[in-house]
PDB file of C-alpha atoms in Angstrom:
ATOM      1  CA  GLN A   8     -12.982  63.018  14.499  1.00 81.00           C
ATOM      2  CA  VAL A   9     -14.750  61.689  17.978  1.00 86.00           C
ATOM      3  CA  LYS A  10     -17.903  59.699  17.438  1.00 93.00           C
ATOM      4  CA  LEU A  11     -20.392  59.519  20.251  1.00 95.00           C
ATOM      5  CA  LEU A  12     -22.731  56.552  20.597  1.00 96.00           C
ATOM      6  CA  GLU A  13     -25.273  56.376  23.262  1.00 98.00           C
ATOM      7  CA  SER A  14     -27.210  53.903  24.805  1.00 98.00           C
ATOM      8  CA  GLY A  15     -29.698  52.697  27.776  1.00 98.00           C
ATOM      9  CA  GLY A  16     -32.552  54.491  26.463  1.00 98.00           C
ATOM     10  CA  GLY A  17     -36.197  52.571  26.755  1.00 97.00           C
ATOM     11  CA  SER A  18     -39.680  52.897  28.019  1.00 97.00           C
ATOM     12  CA  VAL A  19     -40.324  52.832  31.858  1.00 98.00           C
ATOM     13  CA  GLN A  20     -43.563  53.775  33.879  1.00 98.00           C
ATOM     14  CA  ALA A  21     -43.308  56.819  35.773  1.00 98.00           C
ATOM     15  CA  GLY A  22     -41.287  56.899  39.075  1.00 98.00           C
ATOM     16  CA  GLY A  23     -38.943  54.195  37.260  1.00 98.00           C
ATOM     17  CA  SER A  24     -34.983  54.842  36.940  1.00 98.00           C
ATOM     18  CA  LEU A  25     -32.958  54.406  33.720  1.00 98.00           C
ATOM     19  CA  ARG A  26     -29.046  54.680  33.126  1.00 98.00           C
ATOM     20  CA  LEU A  27     -27.989  56.136  29.704  1.00 98.00           C
ATOM     21  CA  SER A  28     -24.162  55.491  28.535  1.00 97.00           C
ATOM     22  CA  CYS A  29     -22.422  57.557  26.118  1.00 96.00           C
ATOM     23  CA  GLU A  30     -19.135  55.756  24.601  1.00 94.00           C
ATOM     24  CA  ALA A  31     -16.506  57.958  23.150  1.00 91.00           C
ATOM     25  CA  SER A  32     -14.389  56.558  20.166  1.00 85.00           C
ATOM     26  CA  SER A  33     -11.279  58.281  21.611  1.00 78.00           C
ATOM     27  CA  TYR A  34     -10.233  59.930  24.850  1.00 73.00           C
ATOM     28  CA  THR A  35     -12.113  63.255  25.118  1.00 73.00           C
ATOM     29  CA  TYR A  36     -12.800  63.656  28.953  1.00 74.00           C
ATOM     30  CA  ASN A  37      -9.292  64.907  29.659  1.00 75.00           C
ATOM     31  CA  SER A  38     -10.361  68.041  27.149  1.00 83.00           C
ATOM     32  CA  HIS A  39     -13.959  68.294  26.493  1.00 90.00           C
ATOM     33  CA  CYS A  40     -17.118  69.593  28.220  1.00 94.00           C
ATOM     34  CA  MET A  41     -19.508  66.825  28.380  1.00 94.00           C
ATOM     35  CA  VAL A  42     -23.006  67.442  28.007  1.00 97.00           C
ATOM     36  CA  TRP A  43     -26.361  65.441  27.955  1.00 98.00           C
ATOM     37  CA  PHE A  44     -28.933  67.387  26.106  1.00 98.00           C
ATOM     38  CA  ARG A  45     -32.459  66.262  25.426  1.00 98.00           C
ATOM     39  CA  GLN A  46     -35.027  67.241  22.733  1.00 98.00           C
ATOM     40  CA  THR A  47     -38.954  66.751  22.260  1.00 96.00           C
ATOM     41  CA  PRO A  48     -40.719  67.697  18.891  1.00 91.00           C
ATOM     42  CA  GLY A  49     -41.730  71.087  19.101  1.00 91.00           C
ATOM     43  CA  LYS A  50     -39.383  72.256  21.849  1.00 93.00           C
ATOM     44  CA  GLU A  51     -36.012  73.386  21.869  1.00 94.00           C
ATOM     45  CA  ARG A  52     -33.087  71.424  23.136  1.00 95.00           C
ATOM     46  CA  GLU A  53     -32.312  71.496  26.455  1.00 97.00           C
ATOM     47  CA  ALA A  54     -29.206  70.768  28.355  1.00 98.00           C
ATOM     48  CA  VAL A  55     -30.290  68.676  31.433  1.00 98.00           C
ATOM     49  CA  ALA A  56     -26.502  67.626  32.630  1.00 98.00           C
ATOM     50  CA  ARG A  57     -22.643  68.635  32.345  1.00 97.00           C
ATOM     51  CA  ILE A  58     -19.873  67.492  33.565  1.00 95.00           C
ATOM     52  CA  ASP A  59     -16.150  68.970  32.980  1.00 94.00           C
ATOM     53  CA  SER A  60     -12.482  67.570  32.456  1.00 91.00           C
ATOM     54  CA  ASP A  61     -12.299  67.596  36.562  1.00 91.00           C
ATOM     55  CA  GLY A  62     -15.381  66.131  37.094  1.00 92.00           C
ATOM     56  CA  ARG A  63     -17.472  69.191  38.801  1.00 95.00           C
ATOM     57  CA  SER A  64     -21.065  68.826  37.485  1.00 97.00           C
ATOM     58  CA  SER A  65     -24.113  71.027  36.520  1.00 98.00           C
ATOM     59  CA  TYR A  66     -28.207  70.537  36.472  1.00 98.00           C
ATOM     60  CA  ALA A  67     -31.012  72.222  35.198  1.00 97.00           C
ATOM     61  CA  PRO A  68     -33.373  72.805  37.722  1.00 97.00           C
ATOM     62  CA  THR A  69     -36.059  70.455  35.972  1.00 96.00           C
ATOM     63  CA  VAL A  70     -33.835  67.351  36.815  1.00 98.00           C
ATOM     64  CA  LYS A  71     -31.618  68.278  39.488  1.00 96.00           C
ATOM     65  CA  GLU A  72     -31.601  65.767  42.474  1.00 96.00           C
ATOM     66  CA  ARG A  73     -33.072  62.831  40.049  1.00 98.00           C
ATOM     67  CA  PHE A  74     -30.360  62.871  37.437  1.00 98.00           C
ATOM     68  CA  THR A  75     -26.820  62.129  37.997  1.00 98.00           C
ATOM     69  CA  ILE A  76     -23.932  62.783  35.485  1.00 98.00           C
ATOM     70  CA  SER A  77     -20.809  60.903  35.981  1.00 96.00           C
ATOM     71  CA  LYS A  78     -17.976  59.113  33.646  1.00 93.00           C
ATOM     72  CA  ASP A  79     -15.388  56.231  33.720  1.00 89.00           C
ATOM     73  CA  THR A  80     -12.568  57.500  32.184  1.00 77.00           C
ATOM     74  CA  ALA A  81     -10.985  54.512  31.999  1.00 79.00           C
ATOM     75  CA  LYS A  82     -13.634  52.903  29.685  1.00 74.00           C
ATOM     76  CA  THR A  83     -13.909  56.343  27.924  1.00 89.00           C
ATOM     77  CA  THR A  84     -17.441  56.629  28.751  1.00 93.00           C
ATOM     78  CA  MET A  85     -20.097  59.261  30.344  1.00 95.00           C
ATOM     79  CA  TYR A  86     -23.229  58.045  31.915  1.00 97.00           C
ATOM     80  CA  LEU A  87     -26.913  59.942  33.332  1.00 98.00           C
ATOM     81  CA  ASP A  88     -28.132  57.870  36.147  1.00 98.00           C
ATOM     82  CA  MET A  89     -31.788  58.899  36.099  1.00 98.00           C
ATOM     83  CA  ILE A  90     -34.364  58.289  38.884  1.00 98.00           C
ATOM     84  CA  ASN A  91     -38.395  59.294  39.515  1.00 98.00           C
ATOM     85  CA  LEU A  92     -38.472  59.593  35.910  1.00 98.00           C
ATOM     86  CA  LYS A  93     -41.702  61.540  34.956  1.00 98.00           C
ATOM     87  CA  ALA A  94     -43.698  61.544  31.784  1.00 96.00           C
ATOM     88  CA  ASN A  95     -42.295  65.108  30.888  1.00 96.00           C
ATOM     89  CA  ASP A  96     -38.588  63.338  30.870  1.00 98.00           C
ATOM     90  CA  THR A  97     -39.730  62.005  27.494  1.00 98.00           C
ATOM     91  CA  ALA A  98     -37.518  62.987  24.723  1.00 98.00           C
ATOM     92  CA  MET A  99     -34.626  61.740  22.774  1.00 98.00           C
ATOM     93  CA  TYR A 100     -31.409  62.132  25.045  1.00 98.00           C
ATOM     94  CA  TYR A 101     -27.980  63.083  23.340  1.00 98.00           C
ATOM     95  CA  CYS A 102     -24.738  63.288  24.445  1.00 97.00           C
ATOM     96  CA  ALA A 103     -22.108  65.907  23.350  1.00 96.00           C
ATOM     97  CA  ALA A 104     -18.582  66.830  23.851  1.00 94.00           C
ATOM     98  CA  GLY A 105     -16.935  70.308  23.378  1.00 92.00           C
ATOM     99  CA  ILE A 106     -13.433  71.422  23.607  1.00 90.00           C
ATOM    100  CA  HIS A 107     -12.746  73.513  27.020  1.00 88.00           C
ATOM    101  CA  PRO A 108     -11.917  77.346  25.358  1.00 85.00           C
ATOM    102  CA  ASP A 109      -9.777  77.751  28.236  1.00 88.00           C
ATOM    103  CA  PRO A 110      -8.085  75.020  29.522  1.00 86.00           C
ATOM    104  CA  THR A 111      -6.911  76.821  32.701  1.00 88.00           C
ATOM    105  CA  ASP A 112     -11.003  77.804  33.542  1.00 88.00           C
ATOM    106  CA  LEU A 113     -13.543  75.649  33.116  1.00 91.00           C
ATOM    107  CA  SER A 114     -16.154  77.243  34.720  1.00 92.00           C
ATOM    108  CA  ALA A 115     -17.465  77.887  31.243  1.00 92.00           C
ATOM    109  CA  CYS A 116     -18.829  74.415  31.056  1.00 94.00           C
ATOM    110  CA  VAL A 117     -20.708  73.874  34.407  1.00 94.00           C
ATOM    111  CA  GLU A 118     -21.817  77.282  33.971  1.00 94.00           C
ATOM    112  CA  GLY A 119     -23.807  76.260  30.744  1.00 92.00           C
ATOM    113  CA  ARG A 120     -21.672  78.752  28.474  1.00 91.00           C
ATOM    114  CA  ARG A 121     -19.965  76.327  26.465  1.00 91.00           C
ATOM    115  CA  ASP A 122     -23.597  74.893  25.366  1.00 92.00           C
ATOM    116  CA  ILE A 123     -23.626  76.363  21.816  1.00 89.00           C
ATOM    117  CA  GLY A 124     -21.754  75.035  19.385  1.00 89.00           C
ATOM    118  CA  MET A 125     -20.538  71.818  20.934  1.00 93.00           C
ATOM    119  CA  ASP A 126     -18.252  69.517  18.736  1.00 93.00           C
ATOM    120  CA  PHE A 127     -19.123  66.271  18.545  1.00 94.00           C
ATOM    121  CA  TRP A 128     -22.679  64.654  19.049  1.00 96.00           C
ATOM    122  CA  GLY A 129     -24.051  61.339  19.070  1.00 97.00           C
ATOM    123  CA  GLU A 130     -27.360  60.152  17.524  1.00 97.00           C
ATOM    124  CA  GLY A 131     -29.638  60.102  20.312  1.00 98.00           C
ATOM    125  CA  THR A 132     -31.068  57.580  22.535  1.00 98.00           C
ATOM    126  CA  LEU A 133     -35.180  57.581  22.899  1.00 98.00           C
ATOM    127  CA  VAL A 134     -36.674  57.427  26.236  1.00 98.00           C
ATOM    128  CA  VAL A 135     -40.380  57.470  26.932  1.00 98.00           C
ATOM    129  CA  ILE A 136     -41.610  57.441  30.219  1.00 98.00           C
ATOM    130  CA  SER A 137     -45.308  56.384  30.660  1.00 96.00           C
ATOM    131  CA  SER A 138     -47.585  57.768  33.583  1.00 88.00           C
TER     132      SER A 138
END
């Protein structure tokens, strides 16, 4: 069982920045697709950034060029650096981990095909952007 713990959420003004962190209880980054999701009440959960075991990443169009996903495998921690934040970035942000279905082909992760049925979830950290 892998436990994920998010931190770094808070309240900032539009145009500001935040760094979210996701710490894993055990080493997941060699075998898992890692994804940051966000959700607001009444809306579907959205995958905003993904990173595979080899470090390749992808982003939702709504956050591309503003958000950066990265990982520090020595610390078993994943990050989401967010700049130029907008009011509609307000959401609960979750990190999730899913085992790569095919370790020889990691494309499912960054292409978003691994978003469904993630194996482990954190409890979320709240981001509030005021305009």
